[in-house]
mmCIF file of C-alpha atoms in Angstrom:
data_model
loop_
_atom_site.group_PDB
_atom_site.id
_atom_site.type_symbol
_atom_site.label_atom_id
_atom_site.label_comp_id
_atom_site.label_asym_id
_atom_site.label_seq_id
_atom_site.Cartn_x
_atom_site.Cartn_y
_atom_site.Cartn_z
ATOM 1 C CA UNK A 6 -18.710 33.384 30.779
ATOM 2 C CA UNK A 7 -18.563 33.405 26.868
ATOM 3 C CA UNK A 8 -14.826 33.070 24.556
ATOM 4 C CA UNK A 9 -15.605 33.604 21.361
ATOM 5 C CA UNK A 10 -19.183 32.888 21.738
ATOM 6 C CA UNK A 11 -18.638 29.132 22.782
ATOM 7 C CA UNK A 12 -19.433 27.975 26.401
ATOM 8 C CA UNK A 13 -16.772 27.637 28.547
ATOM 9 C CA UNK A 14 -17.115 25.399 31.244
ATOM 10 C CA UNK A 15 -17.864 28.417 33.698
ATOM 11 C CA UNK A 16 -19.857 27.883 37.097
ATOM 12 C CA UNK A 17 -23.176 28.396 36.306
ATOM 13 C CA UNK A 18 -24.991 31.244 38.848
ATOM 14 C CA UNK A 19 -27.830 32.156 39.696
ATOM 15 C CA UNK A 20 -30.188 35.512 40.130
ATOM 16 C CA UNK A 21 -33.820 34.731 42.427
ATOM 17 C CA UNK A 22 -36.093 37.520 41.594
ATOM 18 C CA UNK A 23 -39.647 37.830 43.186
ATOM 19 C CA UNK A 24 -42.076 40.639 43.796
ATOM 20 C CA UNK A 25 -43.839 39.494 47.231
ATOM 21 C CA UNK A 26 -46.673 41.826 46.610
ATOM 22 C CA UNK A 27 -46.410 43.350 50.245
ATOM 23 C CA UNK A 28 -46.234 40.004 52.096
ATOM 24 C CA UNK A 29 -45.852 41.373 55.548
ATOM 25 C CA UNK A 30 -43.271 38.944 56.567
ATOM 26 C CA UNK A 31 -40.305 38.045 54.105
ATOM 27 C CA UNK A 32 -38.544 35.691 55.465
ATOM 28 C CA UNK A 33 -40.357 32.548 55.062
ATOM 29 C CA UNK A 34 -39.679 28.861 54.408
ATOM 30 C CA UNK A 35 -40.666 29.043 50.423
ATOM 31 C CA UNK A 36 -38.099 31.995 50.504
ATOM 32 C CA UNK A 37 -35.406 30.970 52.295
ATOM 33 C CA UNK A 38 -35.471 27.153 50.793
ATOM 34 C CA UNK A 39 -35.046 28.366 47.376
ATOM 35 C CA UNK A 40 -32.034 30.600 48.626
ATOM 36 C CA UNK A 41 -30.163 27.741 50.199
ATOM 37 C CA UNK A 42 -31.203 25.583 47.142
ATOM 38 C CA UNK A 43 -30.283 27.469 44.696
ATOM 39 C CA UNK A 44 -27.474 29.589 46.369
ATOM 40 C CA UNK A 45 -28.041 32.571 43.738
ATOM 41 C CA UNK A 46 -24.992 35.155 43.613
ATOM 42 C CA UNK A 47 -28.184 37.962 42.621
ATOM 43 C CA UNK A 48 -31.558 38.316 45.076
ATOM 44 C CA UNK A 49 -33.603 40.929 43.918
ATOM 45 C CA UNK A 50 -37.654 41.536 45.694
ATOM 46 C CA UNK A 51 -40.020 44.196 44.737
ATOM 47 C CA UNK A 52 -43.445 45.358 46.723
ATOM 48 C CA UNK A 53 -41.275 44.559 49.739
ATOM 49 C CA UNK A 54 -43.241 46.190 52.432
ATOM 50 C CA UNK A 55 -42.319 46.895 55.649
ATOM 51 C CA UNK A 56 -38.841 44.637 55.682
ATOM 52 C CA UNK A 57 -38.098 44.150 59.448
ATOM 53 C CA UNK A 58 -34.836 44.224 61.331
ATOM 54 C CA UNK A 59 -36.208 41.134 62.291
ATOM 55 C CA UNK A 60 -36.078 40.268 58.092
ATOM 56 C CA UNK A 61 -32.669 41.132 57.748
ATOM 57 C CA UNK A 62 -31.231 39.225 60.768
ATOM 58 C CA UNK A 63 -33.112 35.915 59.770
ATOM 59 C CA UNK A 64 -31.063 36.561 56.158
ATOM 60 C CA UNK A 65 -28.106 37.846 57.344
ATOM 61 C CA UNK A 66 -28.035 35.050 60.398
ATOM 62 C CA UNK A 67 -28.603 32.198 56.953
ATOM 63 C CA UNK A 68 -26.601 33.374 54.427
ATOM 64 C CA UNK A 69 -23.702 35.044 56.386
ATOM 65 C CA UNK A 70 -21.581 34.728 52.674
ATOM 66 C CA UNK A 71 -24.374 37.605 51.624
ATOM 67 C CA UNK A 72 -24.687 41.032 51.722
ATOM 68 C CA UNK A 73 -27.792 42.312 52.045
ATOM 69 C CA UNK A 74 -30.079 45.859 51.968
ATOM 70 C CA UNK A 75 -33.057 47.068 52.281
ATOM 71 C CA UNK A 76 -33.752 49.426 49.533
ATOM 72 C CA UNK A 77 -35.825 52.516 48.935
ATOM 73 C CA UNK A 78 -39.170 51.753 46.774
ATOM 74 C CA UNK A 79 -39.795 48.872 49.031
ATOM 75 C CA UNK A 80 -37.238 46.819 47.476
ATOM 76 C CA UNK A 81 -34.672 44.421 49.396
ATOM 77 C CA UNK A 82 -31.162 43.388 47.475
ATOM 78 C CA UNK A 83 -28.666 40.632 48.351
ATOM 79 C CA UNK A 84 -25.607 39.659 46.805
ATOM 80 C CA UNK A 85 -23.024 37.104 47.139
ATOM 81 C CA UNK A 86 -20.438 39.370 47.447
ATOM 82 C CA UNK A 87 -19.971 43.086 48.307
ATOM 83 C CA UNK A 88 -22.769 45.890 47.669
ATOM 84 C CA UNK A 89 -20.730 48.696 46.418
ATOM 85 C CA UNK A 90 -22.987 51.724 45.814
ATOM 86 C CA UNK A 91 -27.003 51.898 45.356
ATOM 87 C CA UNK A 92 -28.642 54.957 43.665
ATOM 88 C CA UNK A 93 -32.338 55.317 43.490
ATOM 89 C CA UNK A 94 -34.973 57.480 41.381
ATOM 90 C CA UNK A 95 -38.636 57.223 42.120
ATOM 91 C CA UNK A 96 -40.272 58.525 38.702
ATOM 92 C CA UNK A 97 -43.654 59.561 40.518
ATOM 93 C CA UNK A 98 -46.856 57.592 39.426
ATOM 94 C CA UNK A 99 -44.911 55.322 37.164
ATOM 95 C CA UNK A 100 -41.972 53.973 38.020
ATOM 96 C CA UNK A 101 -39.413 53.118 40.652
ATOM 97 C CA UNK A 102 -35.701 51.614 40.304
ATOM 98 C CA UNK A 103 -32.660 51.012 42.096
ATOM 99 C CA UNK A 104 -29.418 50.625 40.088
ATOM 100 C CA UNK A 105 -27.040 49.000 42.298
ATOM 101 C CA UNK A 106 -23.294 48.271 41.798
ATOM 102 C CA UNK A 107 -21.882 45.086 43.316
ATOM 103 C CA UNK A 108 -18.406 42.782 43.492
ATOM 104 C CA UNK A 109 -19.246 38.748 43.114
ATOM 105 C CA UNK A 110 -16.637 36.493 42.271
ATOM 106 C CA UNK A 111 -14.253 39.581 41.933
ATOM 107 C CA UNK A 112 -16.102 40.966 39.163
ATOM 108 C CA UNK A 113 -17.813 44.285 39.132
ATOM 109 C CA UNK A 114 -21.668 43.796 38.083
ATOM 110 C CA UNK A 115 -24.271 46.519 37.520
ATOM 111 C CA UNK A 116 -27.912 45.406 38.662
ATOM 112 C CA UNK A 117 -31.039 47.752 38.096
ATOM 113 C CA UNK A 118 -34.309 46.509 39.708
ATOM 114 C CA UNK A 119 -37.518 48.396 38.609
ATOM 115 C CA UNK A 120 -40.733 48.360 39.352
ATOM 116 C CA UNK A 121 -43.518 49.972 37.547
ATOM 117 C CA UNK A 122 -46.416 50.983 38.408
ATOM 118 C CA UNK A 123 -49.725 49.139 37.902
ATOM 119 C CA UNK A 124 -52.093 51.958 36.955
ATOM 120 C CA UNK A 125 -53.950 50.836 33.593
ATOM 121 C CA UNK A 126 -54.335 54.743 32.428
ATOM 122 C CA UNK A 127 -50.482 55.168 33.004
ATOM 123 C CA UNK A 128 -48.538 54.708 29.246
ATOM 124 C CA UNK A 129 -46.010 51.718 29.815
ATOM 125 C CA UNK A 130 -44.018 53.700 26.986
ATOM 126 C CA UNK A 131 -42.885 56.146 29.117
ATOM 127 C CA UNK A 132 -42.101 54.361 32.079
ATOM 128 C CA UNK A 133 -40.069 51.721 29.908
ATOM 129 C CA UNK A 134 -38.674 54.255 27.929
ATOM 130 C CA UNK A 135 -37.353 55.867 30.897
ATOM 131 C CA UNK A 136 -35.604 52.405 32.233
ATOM 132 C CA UNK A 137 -34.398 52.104 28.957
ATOM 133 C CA UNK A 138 -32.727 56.024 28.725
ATOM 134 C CA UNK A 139 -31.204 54.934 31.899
ATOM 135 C CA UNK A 140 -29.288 52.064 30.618
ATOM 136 C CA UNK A 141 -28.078 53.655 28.001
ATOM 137 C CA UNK A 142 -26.083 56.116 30.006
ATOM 138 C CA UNK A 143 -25.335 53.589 32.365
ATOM 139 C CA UNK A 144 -23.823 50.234 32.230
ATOM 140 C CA UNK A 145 -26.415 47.592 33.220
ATOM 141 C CA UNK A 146 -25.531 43.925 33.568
ATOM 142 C CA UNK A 147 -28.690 42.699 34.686
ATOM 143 C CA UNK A 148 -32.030 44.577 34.318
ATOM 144 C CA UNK A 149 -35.039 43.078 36.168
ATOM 145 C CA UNK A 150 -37.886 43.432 37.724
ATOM 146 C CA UNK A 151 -42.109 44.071 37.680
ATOM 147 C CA UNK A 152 -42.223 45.829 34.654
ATOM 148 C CA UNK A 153 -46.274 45.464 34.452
ATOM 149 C CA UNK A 154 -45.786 44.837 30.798
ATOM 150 C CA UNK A 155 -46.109 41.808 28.517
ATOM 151 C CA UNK A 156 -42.823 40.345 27.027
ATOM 152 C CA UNK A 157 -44.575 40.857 23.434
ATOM 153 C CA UNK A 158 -45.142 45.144 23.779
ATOM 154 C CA UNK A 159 -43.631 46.994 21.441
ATOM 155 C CA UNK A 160 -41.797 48.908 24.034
ATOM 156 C CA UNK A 161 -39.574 46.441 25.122
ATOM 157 C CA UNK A 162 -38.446 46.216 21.133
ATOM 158 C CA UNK A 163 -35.445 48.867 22.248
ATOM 159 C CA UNK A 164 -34.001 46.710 24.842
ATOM 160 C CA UNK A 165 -33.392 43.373 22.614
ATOM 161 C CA UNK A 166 -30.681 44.573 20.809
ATOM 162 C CA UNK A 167 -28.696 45.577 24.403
ATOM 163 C CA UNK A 168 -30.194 42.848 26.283
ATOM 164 C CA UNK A 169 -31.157 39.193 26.272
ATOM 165 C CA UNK A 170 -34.246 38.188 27.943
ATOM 166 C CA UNK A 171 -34.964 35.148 29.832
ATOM 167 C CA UNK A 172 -37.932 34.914 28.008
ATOM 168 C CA UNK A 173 -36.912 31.833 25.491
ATOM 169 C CA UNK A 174 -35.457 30.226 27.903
ATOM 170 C CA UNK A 175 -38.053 29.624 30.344
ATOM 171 C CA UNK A 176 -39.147 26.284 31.661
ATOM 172 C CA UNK A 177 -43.100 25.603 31.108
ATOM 173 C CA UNK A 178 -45.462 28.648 30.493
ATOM 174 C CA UNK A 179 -43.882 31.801 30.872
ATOM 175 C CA UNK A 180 -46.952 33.991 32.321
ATOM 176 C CA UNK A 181 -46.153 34.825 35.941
ATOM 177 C CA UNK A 182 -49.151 36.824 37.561
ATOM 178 C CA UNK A 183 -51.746 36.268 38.787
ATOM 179 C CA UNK A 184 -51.010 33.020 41.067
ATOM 180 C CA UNK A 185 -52.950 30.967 41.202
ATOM 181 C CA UNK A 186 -54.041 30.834 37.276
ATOM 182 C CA UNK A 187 -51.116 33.509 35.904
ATOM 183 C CA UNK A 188 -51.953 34.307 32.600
ATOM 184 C CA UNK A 189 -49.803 36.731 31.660
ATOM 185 C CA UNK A 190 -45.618 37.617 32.035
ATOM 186 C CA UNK A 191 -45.002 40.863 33.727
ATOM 187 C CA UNK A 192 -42.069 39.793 35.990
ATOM 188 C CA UNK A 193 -38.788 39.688 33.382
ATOM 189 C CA UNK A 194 -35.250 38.733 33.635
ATOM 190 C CA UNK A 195 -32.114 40.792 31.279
ATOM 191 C CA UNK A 196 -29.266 39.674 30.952
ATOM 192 C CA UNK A 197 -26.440 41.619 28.420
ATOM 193 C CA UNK A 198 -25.314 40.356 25.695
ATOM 194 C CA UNK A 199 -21.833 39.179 27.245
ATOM 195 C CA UNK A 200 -23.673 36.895 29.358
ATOM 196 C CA UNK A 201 -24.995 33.339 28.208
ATOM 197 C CA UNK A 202 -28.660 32.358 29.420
ATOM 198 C CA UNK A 203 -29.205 28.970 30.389
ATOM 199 C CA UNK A 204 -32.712 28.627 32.156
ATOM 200 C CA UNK A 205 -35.331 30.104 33.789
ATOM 201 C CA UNK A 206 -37.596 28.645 36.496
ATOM 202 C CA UNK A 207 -40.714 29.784 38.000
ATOM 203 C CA UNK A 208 -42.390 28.396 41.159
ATOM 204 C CA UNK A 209 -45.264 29.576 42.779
ATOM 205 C CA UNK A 210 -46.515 30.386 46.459
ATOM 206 C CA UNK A 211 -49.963 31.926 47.994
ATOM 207 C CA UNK A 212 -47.449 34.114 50.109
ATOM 208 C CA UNK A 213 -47.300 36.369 46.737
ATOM 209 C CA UNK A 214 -49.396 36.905 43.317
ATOM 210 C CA UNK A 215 -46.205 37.087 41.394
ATOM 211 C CA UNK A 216 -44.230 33.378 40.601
ATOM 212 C CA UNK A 217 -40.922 33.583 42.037
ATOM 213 C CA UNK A 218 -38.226 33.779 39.346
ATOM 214 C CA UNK A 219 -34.947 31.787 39.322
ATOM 215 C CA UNK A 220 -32.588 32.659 36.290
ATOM 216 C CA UNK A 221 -29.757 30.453 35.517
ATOM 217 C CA UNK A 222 -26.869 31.779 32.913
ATOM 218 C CA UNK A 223 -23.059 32.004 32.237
#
């Protein structure tokens, strides 16, 4: 955490976010490795088709410290902690998200995974706009997800004075679709402004079209 905007010599933690792009089984090596690497207190997946009970026993069976659920909007959350509540609003042909409120280290955080909808005719200004009302009425800790929209649009202009993005901070190029030549960054990372970014890592995998995200902050 932050005192008086200096560093304090906090643990550093971790949130993994990747959107799969419906890879019919989850639970593979690339995915699991970088959860026992990396031990992240935040998982967050979008375009999570299909998640098996199968899935959830292989997670639940290698990370018994997490907490984990399979969300509406084909979305899949763990936690290193305690999933308190979970509300969801599907915003038809443009957007899905699932705000999520969770204990970790004995602190209450606020998570809200989106995903928006890749449909070139469909205004991004709506669909952000939208997120953005949200947070607004809400508190929101950590906002992430496919938001189908370039770190540089206009419409994320709203959310830099709440938020921080990962954006800055991010190790090598920062475009993160499509694998195997991603040319542009559509998969973001929020953090507010009581929080202090430290990296952000991408790797990539044929199991998905998206790079796999791992945040690091205070």
């Amino acid at each position: 955490g932050a005192v008086n905007g200096n560093i304090t010599t906090a643990k550093k933690s971790h949130i993994l976010f990747w959107n799969v792009s419906q890879n019919k089984s989850l639970t593979k090596p690339f995915l699991l490795e970088h959860i026992r690497q990396s031990k992240p207190e935040i998982i967050a997946l979008v375009e999570a088709d299909d998640v098996s009970g199968e899935d959830m026993k292989i997670l639940r069976d290698n990370f018994p410290d997490y907490q984990f659920k399979a969300l509406e909007g084909n979305m899949l959350v763990g936690v290193k902690g305690i999933i308190e509540s979970v509300e969801f609003q599907s915003i038809a042909g443009i957007c899905n998200f699932n705000y999520v409120k969770a204990t970790i280290h004995q602190k209450q955080m606020a998570i809200m995974i989106s995903d928006v909808i890749a449909v070139p005719l469909v205004n991004r200004k709506k669909s952000l706009g939208i997120i953005y009302d949200f947070t607004q009425k809400h508190p929101v800790d950590v906002l992430l997800g496919d938001f189908n929209t370039p770190y540089e649009s206009v419409f994320f202009e709203p959310f830099k004075t709440e938020f921080q993005s990962f954006h800055p901070y991010s190790i090598g190029m920062t475009s993160t679709w499509p694998i195997p030549f991603p040319v542009i960054e559509i998969d973001h990372i929020w953090l507010a402004q009581d929080y202090n970014p430290i990296q952000l890592h991408k790797f990539h995998s044929s199991l998905s079209r998206h790079k796999l995200l791992l945040a690091e902050y205070q």
